[in-house]
GROMACS .gro file of C-alpha atoms in nm:
model
  326
    1UNK     CA    1   1.687  -3.349   0.094
    2UNK     CA    2   1.480  -3.182   0.344
    3UNK     CA    3   1.137  -3.321   0.432
    4UNK     CA    4   0.993  -2.959   0.400
    5UNK     CA    5   1.133  -2.647   0.233
    6UNK     CA    6   0.949  -2.351   0.367
    7UNK     CA    7   0.949  -2.026   0.148
    8UNK     CA    8   0.908  -1.723   0.364
    9UNK     CA    9   1.055  -1.642   0.707
   10UNK     CA   10   0.744  -1.459   0.850
   11UNK     CA   11   0.558  -1.563   1.160
   12UNK     CA   12   0.342  -1.805   0.968
   13UNK     CA   13   0.639  -1.961   0.790
   14UNK     CA   14   0.840  -1.988   1.132
   15UNK     CA   15   0.534  -2.145   1.280
   16UNK     CA   16   0.510  -2.403   0.990
   17UNK     CA   17   0.886  -2.493   1.044
   18UNK     CA   18   0.833  -2.534   1.437
   19UNK     CA   19   0.520  -2.755   1.394
   20UNK     CA   20   0.697  -2.982   1.142
   21UNK     CA   21   1.013  -2.993   1.359
   22UNK     CA   22   0.803  -3.104   1.655
   23UNK     CA   23   0.687  -3.397   1.445
   24UNK     CA   24   1.043  -3.496   1.339
   25UNK     CA   25   1.038  -3.354   0.988
   26UNK     CA   26   1.357  -3.184   0.873
   27UNK     CA   27   1.289  -2.846   0.762
   28UNK     CA   28   1.468  -2.527   0.595
   29UNK     CA   29   1.345  -2.184   0.562
   30UNK     CA   30   1.458  -1.953   0.286
   31UNK     CA   31   1.359  -1.582   0.252
   32UNK     CA   32   1.454  -1.312  -0.005
   33UNK     CA   33   1.474  -1.064   0.288
   34UNK     CA   34   1.541  -1.096   0.674
   35UNK     CA   35   1.350  -1.268   0.939
   36UNK     CA   36   0.995  -1.138   0.957
   37UNK     CA   37   1.059  -0.879   0.698
   38UNK     CA   38   0.689  -0.771   0.671
   39UNK     CA   39   0.690  -0.659   1.038
   40UNK     CA   40   1.027  -0.495   0.997
   41UNK     CA   41   0.855  -0.283   0.728
   42UNK     CA   42   0.576  -0.166   0.961
   43UNK     CA   43   0.608   0.183   1.087
   44UNK     CA   44   0.887   0.235   1.347
   45UNK     CA   45   0.647   0.315   1.627
   46UNK     CA   46   0.346   0.111   1.526
   47UNK     CA   47   0.142  -0.079   1.781
   48UNK     CA   48  -0.036  -0.409   1.701
   49UNK     CA   49  -0.418  -0.432   1.720
   50UNK     CA   50  -0.372  -0.788   1.850
   51UNK     CA   51  -0.267  -0.880   2.183
   52UNK     CA   52   0.064  -1.033   2.245
   53UNK     CA   53  -0.103  -1.380   2.309
   54UNK     CA   54  -0.261  -1.379   1.985
   55UNK     CA   55   0.086  -1.327   1.814
   56UNK     CA   56   0.249  -1.615   2.001
   57UNK     CA   57   0.382  -1.916   1.791
   58UNK     CA   58   0.567  -2.238   1.911
   59UNK     CA   59   0.437  -2.213   2.260
   60UNK     CA   60   0.681  -1.955   2.344
   61UNK     CA   61   0.516  -1.682   2.575
   62UNK     CA   62   0.526  -1.322   2.442
   63UNK     CA   63   0.561  -1.173   2.769
   64UNK     CA   64   0.488  -0.769   2.780
   65UNK     CA   65   0.399  -0.518   3.046
   66UNK     CA   66   0.164  -0.380   2.795
   67UNK     CA   67  -0.121  -0.585   2.645
   68UNK     CA   68  -0.050  -0.485   2.273
   69UNK     CA   69   0.295  -0.518   2.148
   70UNK     CA   70   0.489  -0.261   1.953
   71UNK     CA   71   0.667  -0.334   1.625
   72UNK     CA   72   1.013  -0.353   1.788
   73UNK     CA   73   0.891  -0.596   2.045
   74UNK     CA   74   0.737  -0.807   1.803
   75UNK     CA   75   1.071  -0.823   1.609
   76UNK     CA   76   1.258  -0.925   1.934
   77UNK     CA   77   1.005  -1.186   1.995
   78UNK     CA   78   1.041  -1.349   1.664
   79UNK     CA   79   1.410  -1.357   1.671
   80UNK     CA   80   1.389  -1.518   2.026
   81UNK     CA   81   1.144  -1.792   1.881
   82UNK     CA   82   1.361  -1.866   1.593
   83UNK     CA   83   1.681  -1.893   1.827
   84UNK     CA   84   1.483  -2.105   2.072
   85UNK     CA   85   1.406  -2.372   1.810
   86UNK     CA   86   1.738  -2.327   1.634
   87UNK     CA   87   1.549  -2.301   1.295
   88UNK     CA   88   1.733  -2.362   0.984
   89UNK     CA   89   1.693  -2.025   0.806
   90UNK     CA   90   1.862  -1.898   0.496
   91UNK     CA   91   1.808  -1.520   0.463
   92UNK     CA   92   1.855  -1.328   0.134
   93UNK     CA   93   1.759  -1.595  -0.092
   94UNK     CA   94   1.484  -1.569  -0.328
   95UNK     CA   95   1.277  -1.861  -0.464
   96UNK     CA   96   1.231  -1.787  -0.834
   97UNK     CA   97   1.050  -2.086  -0.942
   98UNK     CA   98   0.906  -2.427  -0.827
   99UNK     CA   99   0.965  -2.736  -1.033
  100UNK     CA  100   0.786  -3.087  -0.961
  101UNK     CA  101   1.010  -3.357  -1.045
  102UNK     CA  102   0.910  -3.697  -1.182
  103UNK     CA  103   0.964  -3.867  -0.856
  104UNK     CA  104   0.702  -3.631  -0.690
  105UNK     CA  105   0.960  -3.424  -0.489
  106UNK     CA  106   1.044  -3.053  -0.560
  107UNK     CA  107   1.316  -2.842  -0.699
  108UNK     CA  108   1.309  -2.481  -0.582
  109UNK     CA  109   1.529  -2.257  -0.812
  110UNK     CA  110   1.676  -1.962  -0.592
  111UNK     CA  111   1.890  -1.662  -0.639
  112UNK     CA  112   2.084  -1.509  -0.355
  113UNK     CA  113   2.155  -1.134  -0.300
  114UNK     CA  114   2.482  -1.157  -0.468
  115UNK     CA  115   2.303  -1.283  -0.795
  116UNK     CA  116   2.436  -1.666  -0.751
  117UNK     CA  117   2.161  -1.883  -0.873
  118UNK     CA  118   2.115  -2.239  -0.715
  119UNK     CA  119   1.835  -2.474  -0.613
  120UNK     CA  120   1.707  -2.650  -0.311
  121UNK     CA  121   1.536  -3.005  -0.342
  122UNK     CA  122   1.260  -3.128  -0.101
  123UNK     CA  123   0.991  -3.371  -0.052
  124UNK     CA  124   0.735  -3.098   0.012
  125UNK     CA  125   0.719  -2.720  -0.016
  126UNK     CA  126   0.520  -2.459   0.186
  127UNK     CA  127   0.480  -2.105   0.036
  128UNK     CA  128   0.457  -1.862   0.315
  129UNK     CA  129   0.537  -1.538   0.131
  130UNK     CA  130   0.415  -1.201   0.248
  131UNK     CA  131   0.274  -0.895   0.052
  132UNK     CA  132   0.447  -0.577   0.153
  133UNK     CA  133   0.666  -0.585  -0.172
  134UNK     CA  134   0.365  -0.548  -0.391
  135UNK     CA  135   0.155  -0.230  -0.303
  136UNK     CA  136  -0.183  -0.155  -0.461
  137UNK     CA  137  -0.108   0.112  -0.696
  138UNK     CA  138  -0.404   0.371  -0.769
  139UNK     CA  139  -0.296   0.418  -1.146
  140UNK     CA  140  -0.304   0.801  -1.159
  141UNK     CA  141  -0.091   1.056  -1.326
  142UNK     CA  142   0.217   1.131  -1.110
  143UNK     CA  143   0.212   0.844  -0.892
  144UNK     CA  144   0.557   0.760  -0.991
  145UNK     CA  145   0.696   1.088  -0.868
  146UNK     CA  146   0.977   1.077  -0.596
  147UNK     CA  147   0.742   1.263  -0.352
  148UNK     CA  148   0.502   0.955  -0.356
  149UNK     CA  149   0.553   0.656  -0.120
  150UNK     CA  150   0.333   0.370  -0.041
  151UNK     CA  151   0.519   0.300   0.283
  152UNK     CA  152   0.514   0.500   0.597
  153UNK     CA  153   0.802   0.437   0.863
  154UNK     CA  154   0.817   0.752   1.069
  155UNK     CA  155   0.702   1.112   1.070
  156UNK     CA  156   1.037   1.301   1.107
  157UNK     CA  157   1.106   1.339   0.731
  158UNK     CA  158   0.768   1.520   0.690
  159UNK     CA  159   0.791   1.762   0.958
  160UNK     CA  160   0.650   2.105   0.858
  161UNK     CA  161   0.561   1.974   0.500
  162UNK     CA  162   0.226   1.968   0.329
  163UNK     CA  163   0.137   1.596   0.341
  164UNK     CA  164  -0.143   1.419   0.185
  165UNK     CA  165  -0.254   1.047   0.291
  166UNK     CA  166  -0.468   0.833   0.053
  167UNK     CA  167  -0.651   0.567   0.263
  168UNK     CA  168  -0.875   0.532   0.550
  169UNK     CA  169  -0.742   0.211   0.727
  170UNK     CA  170  -0.531   0.186   1.050
  171UNK     CA  171  -0.216   0.268   0.872
  172UNK     CA  172  -0.363   0.574   0.718
  173UNK     CA  173  -0.490   0.685   1.061
  174UNK     CA  174  -0.172   0.607   1.263
  175UNK     CA  175   0.029   0.787   1.012
  176UNK     CA  176  -0.184   1.104   1.031
  177UNK     CA  177  -0.165   1.111   1.407
  178UNK     CA  178   0.224   1.081   1.395
  179UNK     CA  179   0.248   1.351   1.129
  180UNK     CA  180   0.051   1.626   1.338
  181UNK     CA  181   0.285   1.578   1.598
  182UNK     CA  182   0.579   1.677   1.397
  183UNK     CA  183   0.402   1.988   1.277
  184UNK     CA  184   0.311   1.848   0.928
  185UNK     CA  185   0.000   1.985   0.750
  186UNK     CA  186  -0.210   1.666   0.698
  187UNK     CA  187  -0.491   1.609   0.458
  188UNK     CA  188  -0.658   1.265   0.437
  189UNK     CA  189  -0.831   1.161   0.136
  190UNK     CA  190  -1.045   0.824   0.155
  191UNK     CA  191  -1.316   0.717  -0.107
  192UNK     CA  192  -1.548   0.555   0.157
  193UNK     CA  193  -1.821   0.731   0.362
  194UNK     CA  194  -1.616   0.714   0.680
  195UNK     CA  195  -1.274   0.562   0.793
  196UNK     CA  196  -1.243   0.193   0.837
  197UNK     CA  197  -1.482   0.049   1.120
  198UNK     CA  198  -1.164  -0.160   1.219
  199UNK     CA  199  -0.969   0.153   1.332
  200UNK     CA  200  -0.807   0.065   1.666
  201UNK     CA  201  -1.057   0.196   1.926
  202UNK     CA  202  -0.811   0.381   2.134
  203UNK     CA  203  -0.691   0.588   1.834
  204UNK     CA  204  -1.037   0.657   1.669
  205UNK     CA  205  -1.145   0.936   1.920
  206UNK     CA  206  -0.794   1.097   1.907
  207UNK     CA  207  -0.817   1.110   1.525
  208UNK     CA  208  -1.170   1.231   1.521
  209UNK     CA  209  -1.087   1.501   1.777
  210UNK     CA  210  -0.801   1.633   1.558
  211UNK     CA  211  -1.033   1.631   1.255
  212UNK     CA  212  -1.294   1.842   1.453
  213UNK     CA  213  -1.018   2.086   1.562
  214UNK     CA  214  -0.911   2.129   1.197
  215UNK     CA  215  -0.565   1.983   1.263
  216UNK     CA  216  -0.632   1.697   1.002
  217UNK     CA  217  -0.833   1.788   0.701
  218UNK     CA  218  -1.042   1.505   0.598
  219UNK     CA  219  -1.195   1.441   0.256
  220UNK     CA  220  -1.439   1.155   0.252
  221UNK     CA  221  -1.606   0.988  -0.054
  222UNK     CA  222  -1.309   1.159  -0.243
  223UNK     CA  223  -1.010   1.027  -0.452
  224UNK     CA  224  -0.671   1.180  -0.574
  225UNK     CA  225  -0.698   1.207  -0.958
  226UNK     CA  226  -0.351   1.345  -1.020
  227UNK     CA  227  -0.034   1.411  -0.843
  228UNK     CA  228   0.204   1.704  -0.943
  229UNK     CA  229   0.532   1.831  -0.798
  230UNK     CA  230   0.378   2.093  -0.577
  231UNK     CA  231  -0.008   1.998  -0.579
  232UNK     CA  232  -0.258   1.728  -0.591
  233UNK     CA  233  -0.608   1.714  -0.746
  234UNK     CA  234  -0.893   1.589  -0.520
  235UNK     CA  235  -1.219   1.486  -0.687
  236UNK     CA  236  -1.532   1.416  -0.494
  237UNK     CA  237  -1.815   1.188  -0.598
  238UNK     CA  238  -2.046   1.476  -0.707
  239UNK     CA  239  -1.795   1.561  -0.976
  240UNK     CA  240  -1.632   1.874  -0.801
  241UNK     CA  241  -1.259   1.908  -0.798
  242UNK     CA  242  -1.013   2.089  -0.561
  243UNK     CA  243  -0.640   2.181  -0.615
  244UNK     CA  244  -0.421   2.188  -0.297
  245UNK     CA  245  -0.077   2.264  -0.249
  246UNK     CA  246   0.139   1.946  -0.150
  247UNK     CA  247   0.470   1.829  -0.077
  248UNK     CA  248   0.445   1.460  -0.018
  249UNK     CA  249   0.184   1.205  -0.076
  250UNK     CA  250   0.157   0.869   0.139
  251UNK     CA  251  -0.050   0.640  -0.083
  252UNK     CA  252  -0.146   0.390   0.199
  253UNK     CA  253  -0.371   0.176  -0.019
  254UNK     CA  254  -0.272  -0.161   0.099
  255UNK     CA  255  -0.071  -0.451  -0.060
  256UNK     CA  256  -0.141  -0.767  -0.226
  257UNK     CA  257   0.042  -1.106  -0.235
  258UNK     CA  258   0.258  -1.198  -0.523
  259UNK     CA  259   0.111  -1.477  -0.721
  260UNK     CA  260   0.379  -1.551  -0.959
  261UNK     CA  261   0.559  -1.825  -0.770
  262UNK     CA  262   0.218  -2.007  -0.715
  263UNK     CA  263   0.121  -1.968  -1.094
  264UNK     CA  264   0.473  -2.092  -1.201
  265UNK     CA  265   0.434  -2.419  -0.986
  266UNK     CA  266   0.100  -2.515  -1.135
  267UNK     CA  267  -0.118  -2.428  -0.848
  268UNK     CA  268  -0.485  -2.336  -0.970
  269UNK     CA  269  -0.599  -2.008  -0.866
  270UNK     CA  270  -0.958  -1.858  -0.831
  271UNK     CA  271  -0.985  -1.626  -1.115
  272UNK     CA  272  -1.212  -1.378  -0.949
  273UNK     CA  273  -1.015  -1.330  -0.631
  274UNK     CA  274  -0.684  -1.455  -0.742
  275UNK     CA  275  -0.692  -1.689  -0.461
  276UNK     CA  276  -0.491  -2.021  -0.466
  277UNK     CA  277  -0.726  -2.341  -0.451
  278UNK     CA  278  -0.640  -2.552  -0.157
  279UNK     CA  279  -0.780  -2.775   0.110
  280UNK     CA  280  -0.860  -2.542   0.415
  281UNK     CA  281  -0.828  -2.868   0.633
  282UNK     CA  282  -0.477  -2.937   0.525
  283UNK     CA  283  -0.353  -2.633   0.338
  284UNK     CA  284  -0.247  -2.846   0.042
  285UNK     CA  285  -0.295  -2.683  -0.294
  286UNK     CA  286  -0.403  -2.844  -0.607
  287UNK     CA  287  -0.041  -2.948  -0.651
  288UNK     CA  288   0.025  -3.265  -0.430
  289UNK     CA  289   0.280  -3.181  -0.151
  290UNK     CA  290   0.275  -2.800  -0.219
  291UNK     CA  291   0.114  -2.592   0.069
  292UNK     CA  292   0.038  -2.243   0.142
  293UNK     CA  293   0.052  -2.071   0.483
  294UNK     CA  294  -0.020  -1.720   0.590
  295UNK     CA  295  -0.147  -1.427   0.386
  296UNK     CA  296  -0.057  -1.594   0.058
  297UNK     CA  297  -0.374  -1.818   0.111
  298UNK     CA  298  -0.599  -1.505   0.102
  299UNK     CA  299  -0.774  -1.344  -0.187
  300UNK     CA  300  -0.719  -1.004  -0.309
  301UNK     CA  301  -0.826  -0.866   0.034
  302UNK     CA  302  -0.499  -0.945   0.216
  303UNK     CA  303  -0.665  -0.856   0.558
  304UNK     CA  304  -0.873  -1.179   0.555
  305UNK     CA  305  -0.557  -1.358   0.704
  306UNK     CA  306  -0.382  -1.226   0.995
  307UNK     CA  307  -0.078  -1.363   1.199
  308UNK     CA  308  -0.330  -1.476   1.462
  309UNK     CA  309  -0.512  -1.697   1.201
  310UNK     CA  310  -0.221  -1.775   0.974
  311UNK     CA  311  -0.013  -1.923   1.249
  312UNK     CA  312  -0.231  -2.214   1.267
  313UNK     CA  313  -0.176  -2.328   0.927
  314UNK     CA  314   0.162  -2.471   1.020
  315UNK     CA  315  -0.011  -2.715   1.250
  316UNK     CA  316  -0.253  -2.822   0.969
  317UNK     CA  317   0.028  -2.885   0.736
  318UNK     CA  318   0.243  -3.070   0.982
  319UNK     CA  319  -0.033  -3.296   1.091
  320UNK     CA  320  -0.128  -3.372   0.716
  321UNK     CA  321   0.238  -3.452   0.639
  322UNK     CA  322   0.281  -3.695   0.917
  323UNK     CA  323  -0.060  -3.855   0.822
  324UNK     CA  324   0.055  -3.890   0.465
  325UNK     CA  325   0.391  -4.066   0.560
  326UNK     CA  326   0.233  -4.316   0.809
   0.00000   0.00000   0.00000
């Protein structure tokens, strides 16, 4: 039986395993996907807003020639960290439920990619799952069409196509800039008065220049109300509607953490924000011995916890576990 079972092999889960291991606690990580799967799902050529230093875990330097790393560099870095610490990781094994046993330990029921069901037992459990498996759906007619995606990987498949982007965040702006480079006709639709104030400062002026030149058509204070095979309907706040020709829709409306595992384990949730109740000094939830780390500790706004903030959760957890056992 491990001292700590960590569910989720993202940067925050890796950090928790490292911090626990430094304090002599035995750990295992399980993940229904591969190592740092959320980063793997980022756009192929994405550059982080954060500096390399802010993404470091386990006191392993993230050495780069550039200040801000790209996706592939981050993938290589976290593989290096996992290898350096010889972390005990079982990929492609999903935690399906968490059971608190009479003696206070935990039994975590799992399912492997092959469908084989099993379980792990541990004295403590850390839930550090991500959110990319659960996009925020708009709930409009046509959203389930094959032409619609909530993920943007790279621009090539959309070359020369009439493409609409729903959203005004970094992901939407980055996608728009990549799409115009391959000759796509790009329309951005966003319900806000202006794109997010958190847009990367080195990208914003380039985006605004493309809008001013007409390379990107920007509809602010607007929303897509219907998606059809060859067109979309855009409604503005004053009630007017536009119908434009369209081949593909990128609904980049963000993602949300999955709460089912937390709820099944008996953790109390804040009803308004769907946020787990936990002690911010220890990250322990209302179920003794069950902790949260990373974005799963956030509310509906998954952007309130980033790698640079979530990476410290592991240290808080490890220190609390050592204190409890002493």
